[in-house]
Amino acid sequence: MKKSDMTQLKAIIFDVDGTLAETERDGHRVAFNLAFSDAGLDWNWDEELYGQLLAVTGGKERIRYYLSEFNTDFQAEGDLTSFIASLHAEKTKYYVGLLESNAIALRPGVVRLINEIRSSGLRLAIATTTTPENVTALVTNTLGVEALDWFECIAAGDIVPAKKPAADIFVYCLEQMGLNADECIVFEDSANGVRSSCGAHIPTVVTLNNYTKDDDFSGAVSVLNHLGDDALACDVISGQNIKGSFVTVDDLKRFHAQQ
Ligand code: XBP
Ligand code: MG
């Protein structure tokens, strides 16, 4: 019996940073630097260094990684964990402010596919390492405040102790939705994301970006440059092909049936 005869595709789970929008270089990175300068630190995360720092997901974890690998002489006054936590809280304020004043656009095809998913009756969710306020700010400033209700579960940030590449955030999301891994498809953009979603055994489609184009996407069902739109065809880089020039719900159902 084919998988499609046994298990139906029921939900699509989106990663946020790098997948829904290119938030890293012009959003998170800028917000980190503003928070550093505000705190009187002379740290500057340029685009290249930030690419290296993306090896570690989660902002607090990324600051700790920076200090342990790239700025080993720095001595925090007092407890390092609280120092990082308050620096990161400032970074979150800056990030939300940046999105409110100058919203970062969603990637090509994201709005179209989300609308198609909603009309098809499939369920929607988000699983991300970023802080919940950041998801709210991105969704509200791009899709509108009502769009927060389109996502049945927004699994984000410290809700699980172990961030991606650990599978925990996707396992949590499945539990919240009462779904099995083989009833879903995930969209991710990075190797850490794919390790996480594949670790939870959920078939995963990748839309890569500049920071992740050389990542190892082993285990992904299909790797594309973006989702594509009517006026902007996407390219399949490896894995399963799509029928037309952009990713549709029918493609996702076909990917799912072939797992
Ligand atoms: C995204 C991240 C996030 C952001 C920062 O990873 O690593 O940590 O860079 O967000 P993914 P916070 O897309 O794989 O979920 O500073 O709020 O942690
Ligand atoms: Mg991502």
mmCIF file of C-alpha atoms and ligand atoms in Angstrom:
data_model
loop_
_atom_site.group_PDB
_atom_site.id
_atom_site.type_symbol
_atom_site.label_atom_id
_atom_site.label_comp_id
_atom_site.label_asym_id
_atom_site.label_seq_id
_atom_site.Cartn_x
_atom_site.Cartn_y
_atom_site.Cartn_z
ATOM 1 C CA MET A 1 0.000 0.000 0.000
ATOM 2 C CA LYS A 2 1.296 3.442 -0.884
ATOM 3 C CA LYS A 3 1.755 5.948 1.930
ATOM 4 C CA SER A 4 -0.912 8.174 0.339
ATOM 5 C CA ASP A 5 -3.498 5.429 0.926
ATOM 6 C CA MET A 6 -2.753 5.359 4.635
ATOM 7 C CA THR A 7 -1.783 8.839 5.750
ATOM 8 C CA GLN A 8 -3.137 12.163 4.565
ATOM 9 C CA LEU A 9 -1.189 15.380 4.551
ATOM 10 C CA LYS A 10 -2.837 17.522 7.238
ATOM 11 C CA ALA A 11 -0.528 20.409 8.102
ATOM 12 C CA ILE A 12 2.311 22.588 6.906
ATOM 13 C CA ILE A 13 4.819 23.879 9.455
ATOM 14 C CA PHE A 14 6.958 26.904 8.610
ATOM 15 C CA ASP A 15 10.280 27.958 10.057
ATOM 16 C CA VAL A 16 10.500 31.762 10.347
ATOM 17 C CA ASP A 17 14.000 33.249 10.040
ATOM 18 C CA GLY A 18 15.355 32.758 6.543
ATOM 19 C CA THR A 19 12.225 30.835 5.454
ATOM 20 C CA LEU A 20 9.274 33.234 5.768
ATOM 21 C CA ALA A 21 11.568 36.265 5.396
ATOM 22 C CA GLU A 22 15.262 37.149 5.101
ATOM 23 C CA THR A 23 15.363 38.428 8.655
ATOM 24 C CA GLU A 24 18.929 37.572 9.614
ATOM 25 C CA ARG A 25 21.209 40.051 7.817
ATOM 26 C CA ASP A 26 18.996 43.154 7.888
ATOM 27 C CA GLY A 27 16.937 42.371 10.971
ATOM 28 C CA HIS A 28 18.502 40.273 13.726
ATOM 29 C CA ARG A 29 22.106 41.257 12.906
ATOM 30 C CA VAL A 30 21.284 44.971 12.934
ATOM 31 C CA ALA A 31 19.321 44.620 16.191
ATOM 32 C CA PHE A 32 22.216 42.785 17.877
ATOM 33 C CA ASN A 33 24.618 45.583 16.872
ATOM 34 C CA LEU A 34 22.239 48.302 18.133
ATOM 35 C CA ALA A 35 21.937 46.520 21.481
ATOM 36 C CA PHE A 36 25.727 46.131 21.712
ATOM 37 C CA SER A 37 26.308 49.801 21.043
ATOM 38 C CA ASP A 38 23.586 50.780 23.510
ATOM 39 C CA ALA A 39 25.344 48.720 26.181
ATOM 40 C CA GLY A 40 28.640 50.495 25.456
ATOM 41 C CA LEU A 41 30.189 47.419 23.825
ATOM 42 C CA ASP A 42 32.436 47.877 20.805
ATOM 43 C CA TRP A 43 31.330 44.550 19.261
ATOM 44 C CA ASN A 44 30.383 44.681 15.595
ATOM 45 C CA TRP A 45 28.803 41.689 13.901
ATOM 46 C CA ASP A 46 29.437 42.339 10.208
ATOM 47 C CA GLU A 47 27.693 40.313 7.515
ATOM 48 C CA GLU A 48 30.515 37.799 7.218
ATOM 49 C CA LEU A 49 31.019 37.223 10.934
ATOM 50 C CA TYR A 50 27.248 36.920 11.348
ATOM 51 C CA GLY A 51 27.276 34.124 8.745
ATOM 52 C CA GLN A 52 29.711 32.220 10.958
ATOM 53 C CA LEU A 53 27.695 32.956 14.082
ATOM 54 C CA LEU A 54 24.574 31.487 12.453
ATOM 55 C CA ALA A 55 26.150 28.083 13.130
ATOM 56 C CA VAL A 56 24.426 28.461 16.504
ATOM 57 C CA THR A 57 20.664 29.093 16.603
ATOM 58 C CA GLY A 58 19.027 31.322 19.187
ATOM 59 C CA GLY A 59 20.177 34.841 20.012
ATOM 60 C CA LYS A 60 21.307 34.228 23.600
ATOM 61 C CA GLU A 61 23.107 31.059 22.536
ATOM 62 C CA ARG A 62 24.700 33.001 19.628
ATOM 63 C CA ILE A 63 26.066 35.703 21.967
ATOM 64 C CA ARG A 64 27.551 33.018 24.226
ATOM 65 C CA TYR A 65 29.095 31.296 21.198
ATOM 66 C CA TYR A 66 30.578 34.623 20.017
ATOM 67 C CA LEU A 67 32.207 35.151 23.408
ATOM 68 C CA SER A 68 33.569 31.627 23.581
ATOM 69 C CA GLU A 69 34.982 31.525 20.028
ATOM 70 C CA PHE A 70 35.441 35.055 18.676
ATOM 71 C CA ASN A 71 35.873 37.411 21.652
ATOM 72 C CA THR A 72 37.509 35.296 24.326
ATOM 73 C CA ASP A 73 39.075 38.218 26.248
ATOM 74 C CA PHE A 74 35.732 39.748 27.208
ATOM 75 C CA GLN A 75 34.868 39.590 30.903
ATOM 76 C CA ALA A 76 31.256 40.326 31.827
ATOM 77 C CA GLU A 77 30.637 42.241 35.019
ATOM 78 C CA GLY A 78 28.718 39.814 37.199
ATOM 79 C CA ASP A 79 26.956 36.695 36.062
ATOM 80 C CA LEU A 80 27.392 35.928 32.336
ATOM 81 C CA THR A 81 23.957 34.328 31.920
ATOM 82 C CA SER A 82 22.130 37.393 33.279
ATOM 83 C CA PHE A 83 24.393 39.722 31.295
ATOM 84 C CA ILE A 84 23.516 37.846 28.079
ATOM 85 C CA ALA A 85 19.817 37.715 28.983
ATOM 86 C CA SER A 86 19.547 41.488 29.469
ATOM 87 C CA LEU A 87 21.600 42.255 26.356
ATOM 88 C CA HIS A 88 19.339 39.907 24.405
ATOM 89 C CA ALA A 89 16.174 41.505 25.813
ATOM 90 C CA GLU A 90 17.408 44.846 24.430
ATOM 91 C CA LYS A 91 18.153 43.189 21.095
ATOM 92 C CA THR A 92 14.566 41.893 20.960
ATOM 93 C CA LYS A 93 13.219 45.431 21.546
ATOM 94 C CA TYR A 94 15.368 46.755 18.719
ATOM 95 C CA TYR A 95 14.359 43.901 16.417
ATOM 96 C CA VAL A 96 10.632 44.422 17.006
ATOM 97 C CA GLY A 97 11.133 48.176 16.496
ATOM 98 C CA LEU A 98 12.936 47.560 13.203
ATOM 99 C CA LEU A 99 10.103 45.371 11.922
ATOM 100 C CA GLU A 100 7.520 47.943 12.986
ATOM 101 C CA SER A 101 9.295 50.856 11.328
ATOM 102 C CA ASN A 102 10.540 49.087 8.224
ATOM 103 C CA ALA A 103 8.912 45.682 7.799
ATOM 104 C CA ILE A 104 11.084 43.047 6.144
ATOM 105 C CA ALA A 105 9.145 41.622 3.191
ATOM 106 C CA LEU A 106 8.122 37.985 3.126
ATOM 107 C CA ARG A 107 10.087 35.845 0.644
ATOM 108 C CA PRO A 108 8.708 35.218 -2.874
ATOM 109 C CA GLY A 109 5.686 32.940 -2.924
ATOM 110 C CA VAL A 110 5.157 32.877 0.843
ATOM 111 C CA VAL A 111 1.900 34.863 0.863
ATOM 112 C CA ARG A 112 0.590 33.006 -2.192
ATOM 113 C CA LEU A 113 1.344 29.557 -0.746
ATOM 114 C CA ILE A 114 0.001 30.401 2.717
ATOM 115 C CA ASN A 115 -3.255 31.559 1.105
ATOM 116 C CA GLU A 116 -3.395 28.390 -0.978
ATOM 117 C CA ILE A 117 -2.745 26.221 2.083
ATOM 118 C CA ARG A 118 -5.545 27.980 3.958
ATOM 119 C CA SER A 119 -8.049 27.551 1.107
ATOM 120 C CA SER A 120 -7.128 23.886 0.742
ATOM 121 C CA GLY A 121 -8.127 23.181 4.345
ATOM 122 C CA LEU A 122 -4.616 22.146 5.410
ATOM 123 C CA ARG A 123 -3.585 23.331 8.865
ATOM 124 C CA LEU A 124 -0.747 25.797 9.478
ATOM 125 C CA ALA A 125 1.881 26.130 12.189
ATOM 126 C CA ILE A 126 5.201 27.777 12.969
ATOM 127 C CA ALA A 127 8.260 26.218 14.609
ATOM 128 C CA THR A 128 11.215 28.523 15.204
ATOM 129 C CA THR A 129 14.035 29.245 17.607
ATOM 130 C CA THR A 130 13.357 32.964 17.552
ATOM 131 C CA THR A 131 11.669 34.794 20.433
ATOM 132 C CA PRO A 132 7.810 34.776 20.317
ATOM 133 C CA GLU A 133 7.590 38.622 20.170
ATOM 134 C CA ASN A 134 9.682 38.500 16.985
ATOM 135 C CA VAL A 135 7.234 36.132 15.290
ATOM 136 C CA THR A 136 4.302 38.318 16.306
ATOM 137 C CA ALA A 137 6.077 41.393 14.921
ATOM 138 C CA LEU A 138 6.955 39.744 11.607
ATOM 139 C CA VAL A 139 3.507 38.204 11.028
ATOM 140 C CA THR A 140 1.636 41.342 12.112
ATOM 141 C CA ASN A 141 3.733 43.715 10.017
ATOM 142 C CA THR A 142 3.597 41.589 6.865
ATOM 143 C CA LEU A 143 0.340 39.575 6.853
ATOM 144 C CA GLY A 144 -1.667 41.632 9.351
ATOM 145 C CA VAL A 145 -2.607 41.035 12.967
ATOM 146 C CA GLU A 146 -5.454 38.652 12.030
ATOM 147 C CA ALA A 147 -2.879 36.312 10.461
ATOM 148 C CA LEU A 148 -1.657 35.301 13.919
ATOM 149 C CA ASP A 149 -4.830 33.185 14.129
ATOM 150 C CA TRP A 150 -4.047 31.389 10.874
ATOM 151 C CA PHE A 151 -1.272 29.498 12.662
ATOM 152 C CA GLU A 152 -2.771 26.896 14.954
ATOM 153 C CA CYS A 153 0.482 26.593 16.868
ATOM 154 C CA ILE A 154 3.322 29.112 17.096
ATOM 155 C CA ALA A 155 6.137 27.154 18.719
ATOM 156 C CA ALA A 156 8.957 29.598 19.414
ATOM 157 C CA GLY A 157 12.051 30.434 21.438
ATOM 158 C CA ASP A 158 12.634 29.121 24.940
ATOM 159 C CA ILE A 159 9.427 27.045 25.032
ATOM 160 C CA VAL A 160 11.768 24.069 24.604
ATOM 161 C CA PRO A 161 15.154 24.042 26.353
ATOM 162 C CA ALA A 162 17.097 22.583 23.404
ATOM 163 C CA LYS A 163 16.876 24.712 20.243
ATOM 164 C CA LYS A 164 17.456 23.584 16.646
ATOM 165 C CA PRO A 165 19.260 21.413 15.519
ATOM 166 C CA ALA A 166 17.559 19.479 18.352
ATOM 167 C CA ALA A 167 14.192 18.085 17.228
ATOM 168 C CA ASP A 168 12.377 19.364 20.347
ATOM 169 C CA ILE A 169 10.583 22.384 18.833
ATOM 170 C CA PHE A 170 9.024 20.251 16.074
ATOM 171 C CA VAL A 171 8.121 17.477 18.511
ATOM 172 C CA TYR A 172 6.464 20.117 20.712
ATOM 173 C CA CYS A 173 4.573 21.521 17.710
ATOM 174 C CA LEU A 174 3.289 18.054 16.703
ATOM 175 C CA GLU A 175 2.152 17.402 20.273
ATOM 176 C CA GLN A 176 0.304 20.730 20.413
ATOM 177 C CA MET A 177 -1.481 19.954 17.138
ATOM 178 C CA GLY A 178 -2.153 16.306 17.953
ATOM 179 C CA LEU A 179 -0.497 15.226 14.711
ATOM 180 C CA ASN A 180 2.017 12.594 13.701
ATOM 181 C CA ALA A 181 5.206 13.517 11.876
ATOM 182 C CA ASP A 182 4.040 11.769 8.693
ATOM 183 C CA GLU A 183 0.921 13.963 8.496
ATOM 184 C CA CYS A 184 2.981 17.146 8.033
ATOM 185 C CA ILE A 185 5.478 18.885 5.789
ATOM 186 C CA VAL A 186 8.001 21.408 7.081
ATOM 187 C CA PHE A 187 9.564 24.369 5.273
ATOM 188 C CA GLU A 188 13.099 25.186 6.409
ATOM 189 C CA ASP A 189 16.063 27.196 5.117
ATOM 190 C CA SER A 190 19.112 25.901 6.986
ATOM 191 C CA ALA A 191 21.040 22.753 7.858
ATOM 192 C CA ASN A 192 20.246 23.283 11.546
ATOM 193 C CA GLY A 193 16.568 23.523 10.649
ATOM 194 C CA VAL A 194 16.630 20.378 8.496
ATOM 195 C CA ARG A 195 18.452 18.421 11.200
ATOM 196 C CA SER A 196 15.752 19.513 13.614
ATOM 197 C CA SER A 197 12.715 18.720 11.440
ATOM 198 C CA CYS A 198 14.221 15.495 10.083
ATOM 199 C CA GLY A 199 15.153 14.578 13.659
ATOM 200 C CA ALA A 200 11.419 14.780 14.366
ATOM 201 C CA HIS A 201 10.872 12.614 11.219
ATOM 202 C CA ILE A 202 8.858 15.271 9.370
ATOM 203 C CA PRO A 203 9.347 15.426 5.567
ATOM 204 C CA THR A 204 11.105 18.723 4.877
ATOM 205 C CA VAL A 205 11.281 21.080 1.903
ATOM 206 C CA VAL A 206 14.108 23.638 1.835
ATOM 207 C CA THR A 207 14.063 27.152 0.397
ATOM 208 C CA LEU A 208 17.671 28.184 0.797
ATOM 209 C CA ASN A 209 19.126 31.695 1.011
ATOM 210 C CA ASN A 210 22.494 33.423 0.767
ATOM 211 C CA TYR A 211 23.593 32.435 4.231
ATOM 212 C CA THR A 212 22.549 28.787 3.841
ATOM 213 C CA LYS A 213 23.221 28.040 0.154
ATOM 214 C CA ASP A 214 26.253 25.853 0.979
ATOM 215 C CA ASP A 215 24.605 24.043 3.897
ATOM 216 C CA ASP A 216 24.197 20.278 3.980
ATOM 217 C CA PHE A 217 20.518 19.529 3.339
ATOM 218 C CA SER A 218 20.772 15.731 3.521
ATOM 219 C CA GLY A 219 17.403 14.254 4.312
ATOM 220 C CA ALA A 220 15.366 17.038 2.678
ATOM 221 C CA VAL A 221 12.632 16.013 0.210
ATOM 222 C CA SER A 222 13.353 18.893 -2.147
ATOM 223 C CA VAL A 223 15.684 21.914 -2.138
ATOM 224 C CA LEU A 224 14.618 25.087 -3.997
ATOM 225 C CA ASN A 225 15.919 28.650 -4.242
ATOM 226 C CA HIS A 226 12.520 29.991 -3.147
ATOM 227 C CA LEU A 227 8.811 29.078 -3.400
ATOM 228 C CA GLY A 228 8.269 30.923 -6.659
ATOM 229 C CA ASP A 229 5.326 32.951 -7.819
ATOM 230 C CA ASP A 230 3.299 33.604 -10.958
ATOM 231 C CA ALA A 231 5.794 36.195 -12.168
ATOM 232 C CA LEU A 232 8.915 34.609 -10.652
ATOM 233 C CA ALA A 233 9.729 30.981 -11.389
ATOM 234 C CA CYS A 234 11.682 29.063 -8.757
ATOM 235 C CA ASP A 235 14.506 26.562 -9.359
ATOM 236 C CA VAL A 236 14.675 23.084 -7.911
ATOM 237 C CA ILE A 237 18.273 22.560 -6.816
ATOM 238 C CA SER A 238 17.995 18.935 -5.716
ATOM 239 C CA GLY A 239 15.455 16.295 -4.765
ATOM 240 C CA GLN A 240 11.825 16.037 -5.849
ATOM 241 C CA ASN A 241 10.681 18.185 -8.748
ATOM 242 C CA ILE A 242 7.637 20.428 -8.870
ATOM 243 C CA LYS A 243 5.000 20.341 -11.645
ATOM 244 C CA GLY A 244 4.981 24.009 -12.657
ATOM 245 C CA SER A 245 7.163 27.051 -12.100
ATOM 246 C CA PHE A 246 6.275 27.590 -8.431
ATOM 247 C CA VAL A 247 5.509 25.387 -5.412
ATOM 248 C CA THR A 248 1.801 24.562 -4.987
ATOM 249 C CA VAL A 249 -0.247 22.553 -2.496
ATOM 250 C CA ASP A 250 -0.513 19.825 -5.160
ATOM 251 C CA ASP A 251 3.287 19.589 -5.219
ATOM 252 C CA LEU A 252 3.290 19.263 -1.429
ATOM 253 C CA LYS A 253 0.650 16.502 -1.574
ATOM 254 C CA ARG A 254 2.736 14.681 -4.178
ATOM 255 C CA PHE A 255 5.936 15.038 -2.111
ATOM 256 C CA HIS A 256 4.031 13.704 0.874
ATOM 257 C CA ALA A 257 2.601 10.717 -0.987
ATOM 258 C CA GLN A 258 6.078 9.716 -2.137
ATOM 259 C CA GLN A 259 7.606 9.590 1.339
HETATM 260 C C1 XBP B 1 16.795 31.390 13.715
HETATM 261 C C2 XBP B 1 17.644 31.872 14.778
HETATM 262 C C3 XBP B 1 17.177 32.955 15.622
HETATM 263 C C4 XBP B 1 17.483 34.363 15.276
HETATM 264 C C5 XBP B 1 17.518 35.178 16.533
HETATM 265 O O1 XBP B 1 16.974 29.995 13.534
HETATM 266 O O2 XBP B 1 18.689 31.338 15.036
HETATM 267 O O3 XBP B 1 17.824 32.730 16.803
HETATM 268 O O4 XBP B 1 18.724 34.431 14.600
HETATM 269 O O5 XBP B 1 16.389 35.062 17.307
HETATM 270 P P1 XBP B 1 15.841 29.120 12.813
HETATM 271 P P2 XBP B 1 16.462 35.373 18.894
HETATM 272 O O6 XBP B 1 15.408 29.874 11.608
HETATM 273 O O7 XBP B 1 16.556 27.854 12.445
HETATM 274 O O8 XBP B 1 14.713 28.880 13.784
HETATM 275 O O9 XBP B 1 17.514 36.410 19.093
HETATM 276 O O10 XBP B 1 15.093 35.854 19.263
HETATM 277 O O11 XBP B 1 16.823 34.100 19.628
HETATM 278 MG MG MG B 2 15.647 29.417 9.621
#
